[in-house]
JSON list of C-alpha atoms in Angstrom, two decimals:
[
{"chain": "A", "resi": 1, "resn": "MET", "atom": "CA", "xyz": [-19.11, -22.92, 114.10]},
{"chain": "A", "resi": 2, "resn": "ASN", "atom": "CA", "xyz": [-20.95, -25.79, 112.46]},
{"chain": "A", "resi": 3, "resn": "ASP", "atom": "CA", "xyz": [-24.20, -23.86, 112.19]},
{"chain": "A", "resi": 4, "resn": "MET", "atom": "CA", "xyz": [-22.50, -21.03, 110.28]},
{"chain": "A", "resi": 5, "resn": "SER", "atom": "CA", "xyz": [-22.13, -20.96, 106.52]},
{"chain": "A", "resi": 6, "resn": "PHE", "atom": "CA", "xyz": [-18.71, -20.23, 105.07]},
{"chain": "A", "resi": 7, "resn": "GLU", "atom": "CA", "xyz": [-19.88, -16.71, 104.18]},
{"chain": "A", "resi": 8, "resn": "GLU", "atom": "CA", "xyz": [-21.00, -16.01, 107.74]},
{"chain": "A", "resi": 9, "resn": "LYS", "atom": "CA", "xyz": [-17.65, -17.16, 109.08]},
{"chain": "A", "resi": 10, "resn": "SER", "atom": "CA", "xyz": [-15.99, -14.81, 106.58]},
{"chain": "A", "resi": 11, "resn": "VAL", "atom": "CA", "xyz": [-18.09, -11.90, 107.84]},
{"chain": "A", "resi": 12, "resn": "TRP", "atom": "CA", "xyz": [-17.12, -12.59, 111.48]},
{"chain": "A", "resi": 13, "resn": "LEU", "atom": "CA", "xyz": [-13.49, -12.85, 110.47]},
{"chain": "A", "resi": 14, "resn": "ASN", "atom": "CA", "xyz": [-13.65, -9.64, 108.47]},
{"chain": "A", "resi": 15, "resn": "ALA", "atom": "CA", "xyz": [-15.16, -7.76, 111.43]},
{"chain": "A", "resi": 16, "resn": "LEU", "atom": "CA", "xyz": [-12.53, -9.08, 113.84]},
{"chain": "A", "resi": 17, "resn": "ILE", "atom": "CA", "xyz": [-9.66, -8.24, 111.48]},
{"chain": "A", "resi": 18, "resn": "THR", "atom": "CA", "xyz": [-11.01, -4.70, 111.00]},
{"chain": "A", "resi": 19, "resn": "LEU", "atom": "CA", "xyz": [-11.35, -4.24, 114.77]},
{"chain": "A", "resi": 20, "resn": "GLY", "atom": "CA", "xyz": [-7.81, -5.54, 115.27]},
{"chain": "A", "resi": 21, "resn": "ALA", "atom": "CA", "xyz": [-6.34, -3.28, 112.58]},
{"chain": "A", "resi": 22, "resn": "VAL", "atom": "CA", "xyz": [-8.14, -0.13, 113.77]},
{"chain": "A", "resi": 23, "resn": "GLY", "atom": "CA", "xyz": [-7.45, -0.92, 117.42]},
{"chain": "A", "resi": 24, "resn": "GLY", "atom": "CA", "xyz": [-3.75, -1.44, 116.71]},
{"chain": "A", "resi": 25, "resn": "TYR", "atom": "CA", "xyz": [-3.57, 1.77, 114.72]},
{"chain": "A", "resi": 26, "resn": "VAL", "atom": "CA", "xyz": [-5.37, 3.90, 117.34]},
{"chain": "A", "resi": 27, "resn": "ILE", "atom": "CA", "xyz": [-3.22, 2.53, 120.17]},
{"chain": "A", "resi": 28, "resn": "THR", "atom": "CA", "xyz": [-0.02, 3.17, 118.21]},
{"chain": "A", "resi": 29, "resn": "VAL", "atom": "CA", "xyz": [-1.03, 6.77, 117.43]},
{"chain": "A", "resi": 30, "resn": "LEU", "atom": "CA", "xyz": [-2.12, 7.47, 121.02]},
{"chain": "A", "resi": 31, "resn": "VAL", "atom": "CA", "xyz": [1.10, 6.03, 122.45]},
{"chain": "A", "resi": 32, "resn": "ARG", "atom": "CA", "xyz": [3.14, 8.22, 120.11]},
{"chain": "A", "resi": 33, "resn": "ALA", "atom": "CA", "xyz": [1.00, 11.24, 121.05]},
{"chain": "A", "resi": 34, "resn": "ARG", "atom": "CA", "xyz": [1.99, 11.04, 124.73]},
{"chain": "A", "resi": 35, "resn": "ALA", "atom": "CA", "xyz": [5.07, 13.16, 124.13]},
{"chain": "A", "resi": 36, "resn": "ILE", "atom": "CA", "xyz": [3.91, 15.38, 121.25]},
{"chain": "A", "resi": 37, "resn": "ALA", "atom": "CA", "xyz": [0.72, 16.97, 119.94]},
{"chain": "A", "resi": 38, "resn": "LEU", "atom": "CA", "xyz": [-1.70, 14.57, 118.19]},
{"chain": "A", "resi": 39, "resn": "VAL", "atom": "CA", "xyz": [-1.45, 16.33, 114.82]},
{"chain": "A", "resi": 40, "resn": "ASP", "atom": "CA", "xyz": [2.35, 16.04, 114.91]},
{"chain": "A", "resi": 41, "resn": "VAL", "atom": "CA", "xyz": [2.30, 12.25, 115.31]},
{"chain": "A", "resi": 42, "resn": "ALA", "atom": "CA", "xyz": [3.81, 10.27, 112.41]},
{"chain": "A", "resi": 43, "resn": "TYR", "atom": "CA", "xyz": [0.53, 8.51, 111.55]},
{"chain": "A", "resi": 44, "resn": "ILE", "atom": "CA", "xyz": [1.15, 7.60, 107.90]},
{"chain": "A", "resi": 45, "resn": "SER", "atom": "CA", "xyz": [3.32, 4.56, 108.50]},
{"chain": "A", "resi": 46, "resn": "PRO", "atom": "CA", "xyz": [1.02, 2.97, 111.15]},
{"chain": "A", "resi": 47, "resn": "MET", "atom": "CA", "xyz": [-2.02, 3.67, 108.98]},
{"chain": "A", "resi": 48, "resn": "LEU", "atom": "CA", "xyz": [-0.47, 2.03, 105.92]},
{"chain": "A", "resi": 49, "resn": "TRP", "atom": "CA", "xyz": [0.65, -0.90, 108.07]},
{"chain": "A", "resi": 50, "resn": "ALA", "atom": "CA", "xyz": [-2.89, -1.26, 109.49]},
{"chain": "A", "resi": 51, "resn": "ILE", "atom": "CA", "xyz": [-4.42, -1.25, 105.99]},
{"chain": "A", "resi": 52, "resn": "GLY", "atom": "CA", "xyz": [-1.78, -3.61, 104.56]},
{"chain": "A", "resi": 53, "resn": "TRP", "atom": "CA", "xyz": [-1.98, -5.91, 107.58]},
{"chain": "A", "resi": 54, "resn": "SER", "atom": "CA", "xyz": [-5.76, -6.22, 107.34]},
{"chain": "A", "resi": 55, "resn": "ILE", "atom": "CA", "xyz": [-5.59, -7.04, 103.60]},
{"chain": "A", "resi": 56, "resn": "VAL", "atom": "CA", "xyz": [-2.87, -9.67, 104.01]},
{"chain": "A", "resi": 57, "resn": "VAL", "atom": "CA", "xyz": [-4.47, -11.25, 107.11]},
{"chain": "A", "resi": 58, "resn": "THR", "atom": "CA", "xyz": [-7.86, -11.37, 105.39]},
{"chain": "A", "resi": 59, "resn": "ILE", "atom": "CA", "xyz": [-6.37, -13.23, 102.40]},
{"chain": "A", "resi": 60, "resn": "VAL", "atom": "CA", "xyz": [-4.34, -15.63, 104.53]},
{"chain": "A", "resi": 61, "resn": "THR", "atom": "CA", "xyz": [-7.18, -16.44, 106.94]},
{"chain": "A", "resi": 62, "resn": "HIS", "atom": "CA", "xyz": [-9.59, -17.03, 104.06]},
{"chain": "A", "resi": 63, "resn": "ILE", "atom": "CA", "xyz": [-7.12, -19.45, 102.49]},
{"chain": "A", "resi": 64, "resn": "LEU", "atom": "CA", "xyz": [-6.82, -21.19, 105.86]},
{"chain": "A", "resi": 65, "resn": "MET", "atom": "CA", "xyz": [-10.60, -21.33, 106.21]},
{"chain": "A", "resi": 66, "resn": "ALA", "atom": "CA", "xyz": [-10.88, -22.89, 102.77]},
{"chain": "A", "resi": 67, "resn": "CYS", "atom": "CA", "xyz": [-8.33, -25.52, 103.83]},
{"chain": "A", "resi": 68, "resn": "ILE", "atom": "CA", "xyz": [-10.22, -26.24, 107.08]},
{"chain": "A", "resi": 69, "resn": "TRP", "atom": "CA", "xyz": [-13.68, -26.39, 105.46]},
{"chain": "A", "resi": 70, "resn": "PRO", "atom": "CA", "xyz": [-12.94, -27.31, 101.82]},
{"chain": "A", "resi": 71, "resn": "LYS", "atom": "CA", "xyz": [-16.50, -28.52, 101.04]},
{"chain": "A", "resi": 72, "resn": "GLU", "atom": "CA", "xyz": [-18.03, -25.18, 102.03]},
{"chain": "A", "resi": 73, "resn": "ALA", "atom": "CA", "xyz": [-15.36, -22.95, 100.50]},
{"chain": "A", "resi": 74, "resn": "ASP", "atom": "CA", "xyz": [-17.03, -22.27, 97.16]},
{"chain": "A", "resi": 75, "resn": "LYS", "atom": "CA", "xyz": [-20.63, -22.42, 98.37]},
{"chain": "A", "resi": 76, "resn": "LYS", "atom": "CA", "xyz": [-22.42, -19.10, 98.16]},
{"chain": "A", "resi": 77, "resn": "ASP", "atom": "CA", "xyz": [-26.16, -19.21, 97.61]},
{"chain": "A", "resi": 78, "resn": "VAL", "atom": "CA", "xyz": [-28.88, -16.64, 96.95]},
{"chain": "A", "resi": 79, "resn": "ARG", "atom": "CA", "xyz": [-29.35, -15.93, 100.67]},
{"chain": "A", "resi": 80, "resn": "ASP", "atom": "CA", "xyz": [-25.65, -15.16, 101.09]},
{"chain": "A", "resi": 81, "resn": "GLN", "atom": "CA", "xyz": [-25.79, -12.82, 98.09]},
{"chain": "A", "resi": 82, "resn": "GLU", "atom": "CA", "xyz": [-28.91, -11.10, 99.42]},
{"chain": "A", "resi": 83, "resn": "ILE", "atom": "CA", "xyz": [-27.42, -10.59, 102.89]},
{"chain": "A", "resi": 84, "resn": "ASN", "atom": "CA", "xyz": [-24.16, -9.36, 101.38]},
{"chain": "A", "resi": 85, "resn": "ARG", "atom": "CA", "xyz": [-26.00, -6.83, 99.20]},
{"chain": "A", "resi": 86, "resn": "HIS", "atom": "CA", "xyz": [-28.08, -5.48, 102.11]},
{"chain": "A", "resi": 87, "resn": "GLY", "atom": "CA", "xyz": [-24.99, -5.31, 104.32]},
{"chain": "A", "resi": 88, "resn": "GLU", "atom": "CA", "xyz": [-23.02, -3.36, 101.73]},
{"chain": "A", "resi": 89, "resn": "TYR", "atom": "CA", "xyz": [-25.90, -0.87, 101.36]},
{"chain": "A", "resi": 90, "resn": "ALA", "atom": "CA", "xyz": [-25.93, -0.36, 105.14]},
{"chain": "A", "resi": 91, "resn": "GLY", "atom": "CA", "xyz": [-22.17, 0.20, 105.26]},
{"chain": "A", "resi": 92, "resn": "GLN", "atom": "CA", "xyz": [-22.28, 2.80, 102.49]},
{"chain": "A", "resi": 93, "resn": "VAL", "atom": "CA", "xyz": [-23.66, 5.34, 104.97]},
{"chain": "A", "resi": 94, "resn": "PHE", "atom": "CA", "xyz": [-20.23, 5.77, 106.52]},
{"chain": "A", "resi": 95, "resn": "LEU", "atom": "CA", "xyz": [-18.51, 5.93, 103.13]},
{"chain": "A", "resi": 96, "resn": "VAL", "atom": "CA", "xyz": [-20.64, 8.97, 102.32]},
{"chain": "A", "resi": 97, "resn": "ILE", "atom": "CA", "xyz": [-20.00, 10.49, 105.77]},
{"chain": "A", "resi": 98, "resn": "GLY", "atom": "CA", "xyz": [-16.25, 9.88, 105.35]},
{"chain": "A", "resi": 99, "resn": "GLY", "atom": "CA", "xyz": [-16.24, 11.55, 101.93]},
{"chain": "A", "resi": 100, "resn": "LEU", "atom": "CA", "xyz": [-18.20, 14.55, 103.21]},
{"chain": "A", "resi": 101, "resn": "CYS", "atom": "CA", "xyz": [-15.95, 14.88, 106.28]},
{"chain": "A", "resi": 102, "resn": "ALA", "atom": "CA", "xyz": [-12.83, 14.86, 104.10]},
{"chain": "A", "resi": 103, "resn": "MET", "atom": "CA", "xyz": [-14.32, 17.45, 101.75]},
{"chain": "A", "resi": 104, "resn": "ILE", "atom": "CA", "xyz": [-15.40, 19.81, 104.56]},
{"chain": "A", "resi": 105, "resn": "LEU", "atom": "CA", "xyz": [-12.11, 19.43, 106.46]},
{"chain": "A", "resi": 106, "resn": "ALA", "atom": "CA", "xyz": [-10.13, 20.14, 103.28]},
{"chain": "A", "resi": 107, "resn": "MET", "atom": "CA", "xyz": [-12.23, 23.26, 102.61]},
{"chain": "A", "resi": 108, "resn": "LEU", "atom": "CA", "xyz": [-11.52, 24.42, 106.18]},
{"chain": "A", "resi": 109, "resn": "LYS", "atom": "CA", "xyz": [-7.78, 23.80, 105.55]},
{"chain": "A", "resi": 110, "resn": "VAL", "atom": "CA", "xyz": [-7.58, 21.54, 108.58]},
{"chain": "A", "resi": 111, "resn": "ASP", "atom": "CA", "xyz": [-4.36, 19.57, 109.15]},
{"chain": "A", "resi": 112, "resn": "HIS", "atom": "CA", "xyz": [-3.88, 16.53, 106.88]},
{"chain": "A", "resi": 113, "resn": "PHE", "atom": "CA", "xyz": [-3.88, 14.34, 110.00]},
{"chain": "A", "resi": 114, "resn": "TRP", "atom": "CA", "xyz": [-7.59, 14.91, 110.58]},
{"chain": "A", "resi": 115, "resn": "ILE", "atom": "CA", "xyz": [-8.54, 14.45, 106.92]},
{"chain": "A", "resi": 116, "resn": "ALA", "atom": "CA", "xyz": [-6.68, 11.15, 106.57]},
{"chain": "A", "resi": 117, "resn": "ASN", "atom": "CA", "xyz": [-7.94, 9.85, 109.90]},
{"chain": "A", "resi": 118, "resn": "SER", "atom": "CA", "xyz": [-11.56, 10.80, 109.33]},
{"chain": "A", "resi": 119, "resn": "VAL", "atom": "CA", "xyz": [-11.50, 8.94, 106.00]},
{"chain": "A", "resi": 120, "resn": "TYR", "atom": "CA", "xyz": [-9.78, 5.89, 107.51]},
{"chain": "A", "resi": 121, "resn": "ILE", "atom": "CA", "xyz": [-12.09, 5.71, 110.53]},
{"chain": "A", "resi": 122, "resn": "CYS", "atom": "CA", "xyz": [-15.16, 6.06, 108.30]},
{"chain": "A", "resi": 123, "resn": "PHE", "atom": "CA", "xyz": [-13.89, 3.25, 106.06]},
{"chain": "A", "resi": 124, "resn": "ALA", "atom": "CA", "xyz": [-13.46, 1.09, 109.14]},
{"chain": "A", "resi": 125, "resn": "LEU", "atom": "CA", "xyz": [-16.89, 2.05, 110.53]},
{"chain": "A", "resi": 126, "resn": "SER", "atom": "CA", "xyz": [-18.44, 1.29, 107.15]},
{"chain": "A", "resi": 127, "resn": "ASN", "atom": "CA", "xyz": [-16.87, -2.15, 107.22]},
{"chain": "A", "resi": 128, "resn": "LEU", "atom": "CA", "xyz": [-17.98, -2.76, 110.82]},
{"chain": "A", "resi": 129, "resn": "LEU", "atom": "CA", "xyz": [-21.54, -1.57, 110.25]},
{"chain": "A", "resi": 130, "resn": "SER", "atom": "CA", "xyz": [-21.76, -3.70, 107.14]},
{"chain": "A", "resi": 131, "resn": "SER", "atom": "CA", "xyz": [-20.46, -6.74, 109.04]},
{"chain": "A", "resi": 132, "resn": "ALA", "atom": "CA", "xyz": [-22.80, -6.09, 111.98]},
{"chain": "A", "resi": 133, "resn": "PHE", "atom": "CA", "xyz": [-25.78, -5.89, 109.63]},
{"chain": "A", "resi": 134, "resn": "LYS", "atom": "CA", "xyz": [-24.76, -9.13, 107.90]},
{"chain": "A", "resi": 135, "resn": "ILE", "atom": "CA", "xyz": [-24.27, -10.97, 111.19]},
{"chain": "A", "resi": 136, "resn": "TYR", "atom": "CA", "xyz": [-27.68, -9.77, 112.40]},
{"chain": "A", "resi": 137, "resn": "ALA", "atom": "CA", "xyz": [-29.24, -10.91, 109.11]},
{"chain": "A", "resi": 138, "resn": "TYR", "atom": "CA", "xyz": [-27.61, -14.34, 109.37]},
{"chain": "A", "resi": 139, "resn": "ARG", "atom": "CA", "xyz": [-28.70, -14.79, 113.01]},
{"chain": "A", "resi": 140, "resn": "LYS", "atom": "CA", "xyz": [-32.12, -13.11, 113.08]},
{"chain": "A", "resi": 141, "resn": "GLY", "atom": "CA", "xyz": [-33.13, -12.64, 109.44]},
{"chain": "A", "resi": 142, "resn": "ILE", "atom": "CA", "xyz": [-32.95, -9.74, 107.02]},
{"chain": "A", "resi": 143, "resn": "PRO", "atom": "CA", "xyz": [-34.79, -6.75, 108.54]},
{"chain": "A", "resi": 144, "resn": "LEU", "atom": "CA", "xyz": [-37.86, -5.76, 106.53]},
{"chain": "A", "resi": 145, "resn": "CYS", "atom": "CA", "xyz": [-37.70, -2.21, 105.23]},
{"chain": "B", "resi": 1, "resn": "MET", "atom": "CA", "xyz": [-52.64, 0.33, 111.26]},
{"chain": "B", "resi": 2, "resn": "LEU", "atom": "CA", "xyz": [-49.48, -1.56, 110.26]},
{"chain": "B", "resi": 3, "resn": "LYS", "atom": "CA", "xyz": [-49.69, -5.07, 108.93]},
{"chain": "B", "resi": 4, "resn": "LYS", "atom": "CA", "xyz": [-46.97, -7.56, 109.64]},
{"chain": "B", "resi": 5, "resn": "THR", "atom": "CA", "xyz": [-46.64, -10.34, 107.08]},
{"chain": "B", "resi": 6, "resn": "SER", "atom": "CA", "xyz": [-44.76, -13.60, 107.15]},
{"chain": "B", "resi": 7, "resn": "ILE", "atom": "CA", "xyz": [-44.41, -16.77, 105.13]},
{"chain": "B", "resi": 8, "resn": "GLN", "atom": "CA", "xyz": [-44.78, -20.04, 106.98]},
{"chain": "B", "resi": 9, "resn": "ASN", "atom": "CA", "xyz": [-43.82, -23.44, 105.66]},
{"chain": "B", "resi": 10, "resn": "LYS", "atom": "CA", "xyz": [-44.09, -27.17, 106.27]},
{"chain": "B", "resi": 11, "resn": "LEU", "atom": "CA", "xyz": [-40.57, -28.05, 105.17]},
{"chain": "B", "resi": 12, "resn": "ARG", "atom": "CA", "xyz": [-39.63, -29.79, 108.40]},
{"chain": "B", "resi": 13, "resn": "LEU", "atom": "CA", "xyz": [-42.73, -31.98, 108.35]},
{"chain": "B", "resi": 14, "resn": "LEU", "atom": "CA", "xyz": [-42.33, -32.72, 104.66]},
{"chain": "B", "resi": 15, "resn": "ARG", "atom": "CA", "xyz": [-38.72, -33.75, 105.08]},
{"chain": "B", "resi": 16, "resn": "PHE", "atom": "CA", "xyz": [-39.74, -36.32, 107.67]},
{"chain": "B", "resi": 17, "resn": "THR", "atom": "CA", "xyz": [-42.63, -37.65, 105.60]},
{"chain": "B", "resi": 18, "resn": "HIS", "atom": "CA", "xyz": [-40.34, -37.99, 102.59]},
{"chain": "B", "resi": 19, "resn": "GLY", "atom": "CA", "xyz": [-37.96, -40.62, 103.90]},
{"chain": "B", "resi": 20, "resn": "GLU", "atom": "CA", "xyz": [-36.57, -38.52, 106.74]},
{"chain": "B", "resi": 21, "resn": "MET", "atom": "CA", "xyz": [-34.67, -36.38, 104.29]},
{"chain": "B", "resi": 22, "resn": "THR", "atom": "CA", "xyz": [-31.90, -34.40, 105.97]},
{"chain": "B", "resi": 23, "resn": "GLN", "atom": "CA", "xyz": [-31.48, -30.64, 105.69]},
{"chain": "B", "resi": 24, "resn": "ALA", "atom": "CA", "xyz": [-28.19, -31.27, 103.90]},
{"chain": "B", "resi": 25, "resn": "ASP", "atom": "CA", "xyz": [-29.91, -33.54, 101.32]},
{"chain": "B", "resi": 26, "resn": "LEU", "atom": "CA", "xyz": [-32.61, -30.96, 100.65]},
{"chain": "B", "resi": 27, "resn": "ALA", "atom": "CA", "xyz": [-30.04, -28.18, 100.42]},
{"chain": "B", "resi": 28, "resn": "GLU", "atom": "CA", "xyz": [-28.00, -30.14, 97.91]},
{"chain": "B", "resi": 29, "resn": "ARG", "atom": "CA", "xyz": [-31.05, -30.87, 95.75]},
{"chain": "B", "resi": 30, "resn": "ILE", "atom": "CA", "xyz": [-31.86, -27.20, 95.26]},
{"chain": "B", "resi": 31, "resn": "GLY", "atom": "CA", "xyz": [-28.29, -25.91, 95.31]},
{"chain": "B", "resi": 32, "resn": "VAL", "atom": "CA", "xyz": [-28.21, -23.88, 98.52]},
{"chain": "B", "resi": 33, "resn": "THR", "atom": "CA", "xyz": [-26.34, -24.19, 101.82]},
{"chain": "B", "resi": 34, "resn": "ARG", "atom": "CA", "xyz": [-27.72, -26.24, 104.72]},
{"chain": "B", "resi": 35, "resn": "GLN", "atom": "CA", "xyz": [-27.87, -23.01, 106.75]},
{"chain": "B", "resi": 36, "resn": "THR", "atom": "CA", "xyz": [-30.34, -21.55, 104.26]},
{"chain": "B", "resi": 37, "resn": "ILE", "atom": "CA", "xyz": [-32.69, -24.52, 104.72]},
{"chain": "B", "resi": 38, "resn": "ILE", "atom": "CA", "xyz": [-32.38, -24.09, 108.51]},
{"chain": "B", "resi": 39, "resn": "ALA", "atom": "CA", "xyz": [-33.16, -20.36, 108.19]},
{"chain": "B", "resi": 40, "resn": "ILE", "atom": "CA", "xyz": [-36.23, -21.06, 106.01]},
{"chain": "B", "resi": 41, "resn": "GLU", "atom": "CA", "xyz": [-37.54, -23.72, 108.41]},
{"chain": "B", "resi": 42, "resn": "GLN", "atom": "CA", "xyz": [-37.09, -21.40, 111.38]},
{"chain": "B", "resi": 43, "resn": "GLY", "atom": "CA", "xyz": [-38.84, -18.55, 109.56]},
{"chain": "B", "resi": 44, "resn": "ARG", "atom": "CA", "xyz": [-35.71, -16.36, 109.54]},
{"chain": "B", "resi": 45, "resn": "TYR", "atom": "CA", "xyz": [-35.58, -16.22, 105.75]},
{"chain": "B", "resi": 46, "resn": "SER", "atom": "CA", "xyz": [-38.28, -15.96, 103.11]},
{"chain": "B", "resi": 47, "resn": "PRO", "atom": "CA", "xyz": [-37.09, -17.75, 99.98]},
{"chain": "B", "resi": 48, "resn": "SER", "atom": "CA", "xyz": [-37.36, -16.24, 96.54]},
{"chain": "B", "resi": 49, "resn": "LEU", "atom": "CA", "xyz": [-40.26, -17.36, 94.38]},
{"chain": "B", "resi": 50, "resn": "GLU", "atom": "CA", "xyz": [-37.89, -19.48, 92.30]},
{"chain": "B", "resi": 51, "resn": "MET", "atom": "CA", "xyz": [-36.44, -21.20, 95.36]},
{"chain": "B", "resi": 52, "resn": "ALA", "atom": "CA", "xyz": [-39.93, -21.77, 96.75]},
{"chain": "B", "resi": 53, "resn": "PHE", "atom": "CA", "xyz": [-40.96, -23.50, 93.51]},
{"chain": "B", "resi": 54, "resn": "GLN", "atom": "CA", "xyz": [-37.79, -25.60, 93.57]},
{"chain": "B", "resi": 55, "resn": "LEU", "atom": "CA", "xyz": [-38.54, -26.71, 97.14]},
{"chain": "B", "resi": 56, "resn": "ALA", "atom": "CA", "xyz": [-42.14, -27.58, 96.29]},
{"chain": "B", "resi": 57, "resn": "LYS", "atom": "CA", "xyz": [-40.94, -29.54, 93.27]},
{"chain": "B", "resi": 58, "resn": "VAL", "atom": "CA", "xyz": [-38.62, -31.66, 95.43]},
{"chain": "B", "resi": 59, "resn": "PHE", "atom": "CA", "xyz": [-41.66, -32.87, 97.40]},
{"chain": "B", "resi": 60, "resn": "GLY", "atom": "CA", "xyz": [-43.87, -33.10, 94.31]},
{"chain": "B", "resi": 61, "resn": "LEU", "atom": "CA", "xyz": [-46.43, -30.71, 95.80]},
{"chain": "B", "resi": 62, "resn": "PRO", "atom": "CA", "xyz": [-48.02, -27.44, 94.68]},
{"chain": "B", "resi": 63, "resn": "LEU", "atom": "CA", "xyz": [-46.48, -24.30, 96.15]},
{"chain": "B", "resi": 64, "resn": "ASP", "atom": "CA", "xyz": [-49.35, -23.52, 98.53]},
{"chain": "B", "resi": 65, "resn": "GLU", "atom": "CA", "xyz": [-49.07, -26.91, 100.19]},
{"chain": "B", "resi": 66, "resn": "VAL", "atom": "CA", "xyz": [-45.49, -26.14, 101.19]},
{"chain": "B", "resi": 67, "resn": "PHE", "atom": "CA", "xyz": [-45.70, -22.40, 101.90]},
{"chain": "B", "resi": 68, "resn": "GLN", "atom": "CA", "xyz": [-48.52, -20.39, 103.46]},
{"chain": "B", "resi": 69, "resn": "TYR", "atom": "CA", "xyz": [-48.84, -16.65, 103.48]},
{"chain": "B", "resi": 70, "resn": "VAL", "atom": "CA", "xyz": [-49.93, -15.45, 106.90]},
{"chain": "B", "resi": 71, "resn": "GLU", "atom": "CA", "xyz": [-51.06, -11.91, 107.49]},
{"chain": "B", "resi": 72, "resn": "GLU", "atom": "CA", "xyz": [-51.15, -10.56, 111.03]},
{"chain": "B", "resi": 73, "resn": "GLU", "atom": "CA", "xyz": [-52.58, -7.29, 112.16]},
{"chain": "B", "resi": 74, "resn": "THR", "atom": "CA", "xyz": [-50.50, -5.28, 114.62]},
{"chain": "B", "resi": 75, "resn": "SER", "atom": "CA", "xyz": [-51.16, -1.87, 116.05]}
]
């Protein structure tokens, strides 16, 4: 942990929280779908809980991190900014895919379940791809384009 | 034919010849994190032109005595 900057630790944390939230949500929906059809599952409450949980846990863990490593907490240099920018660009791919999926599914009048879930999963994938890119850039360097 | 480029540097050597300066000391002098200095020394990060000048200034040397531009040919 000592060879990681505060920003890199934040990226790891963000990725783990996203994985936890999505994993928890998917398991909850699948467990509920054992008795009924998938589209009939009450997914709204677990989805809102997953989103709310990930926001709250991210804030709390970042406060805890700042308490554990107070000297590093406000340090963000040009390399961190550069890696963050490249990572966000990479993650945007799934935001576009999510938007397109939602649009096409709505046009096809598919059940709301699929529209909401495709958007949520693409948000999560965007976050994970962005985090993966950032971690790679921190460990191996920013890939040359 | 593709050309792979990279920037090499003598930061590690210069730190030792300048009073065994630590990575943390150097990082603090130019306002970056210690991990950024490590990444530059290991060739995992090419600093901006401004940061390169700041690093050269710390050692009181011209830029090309701290950083070298190496061009390699790859097929």
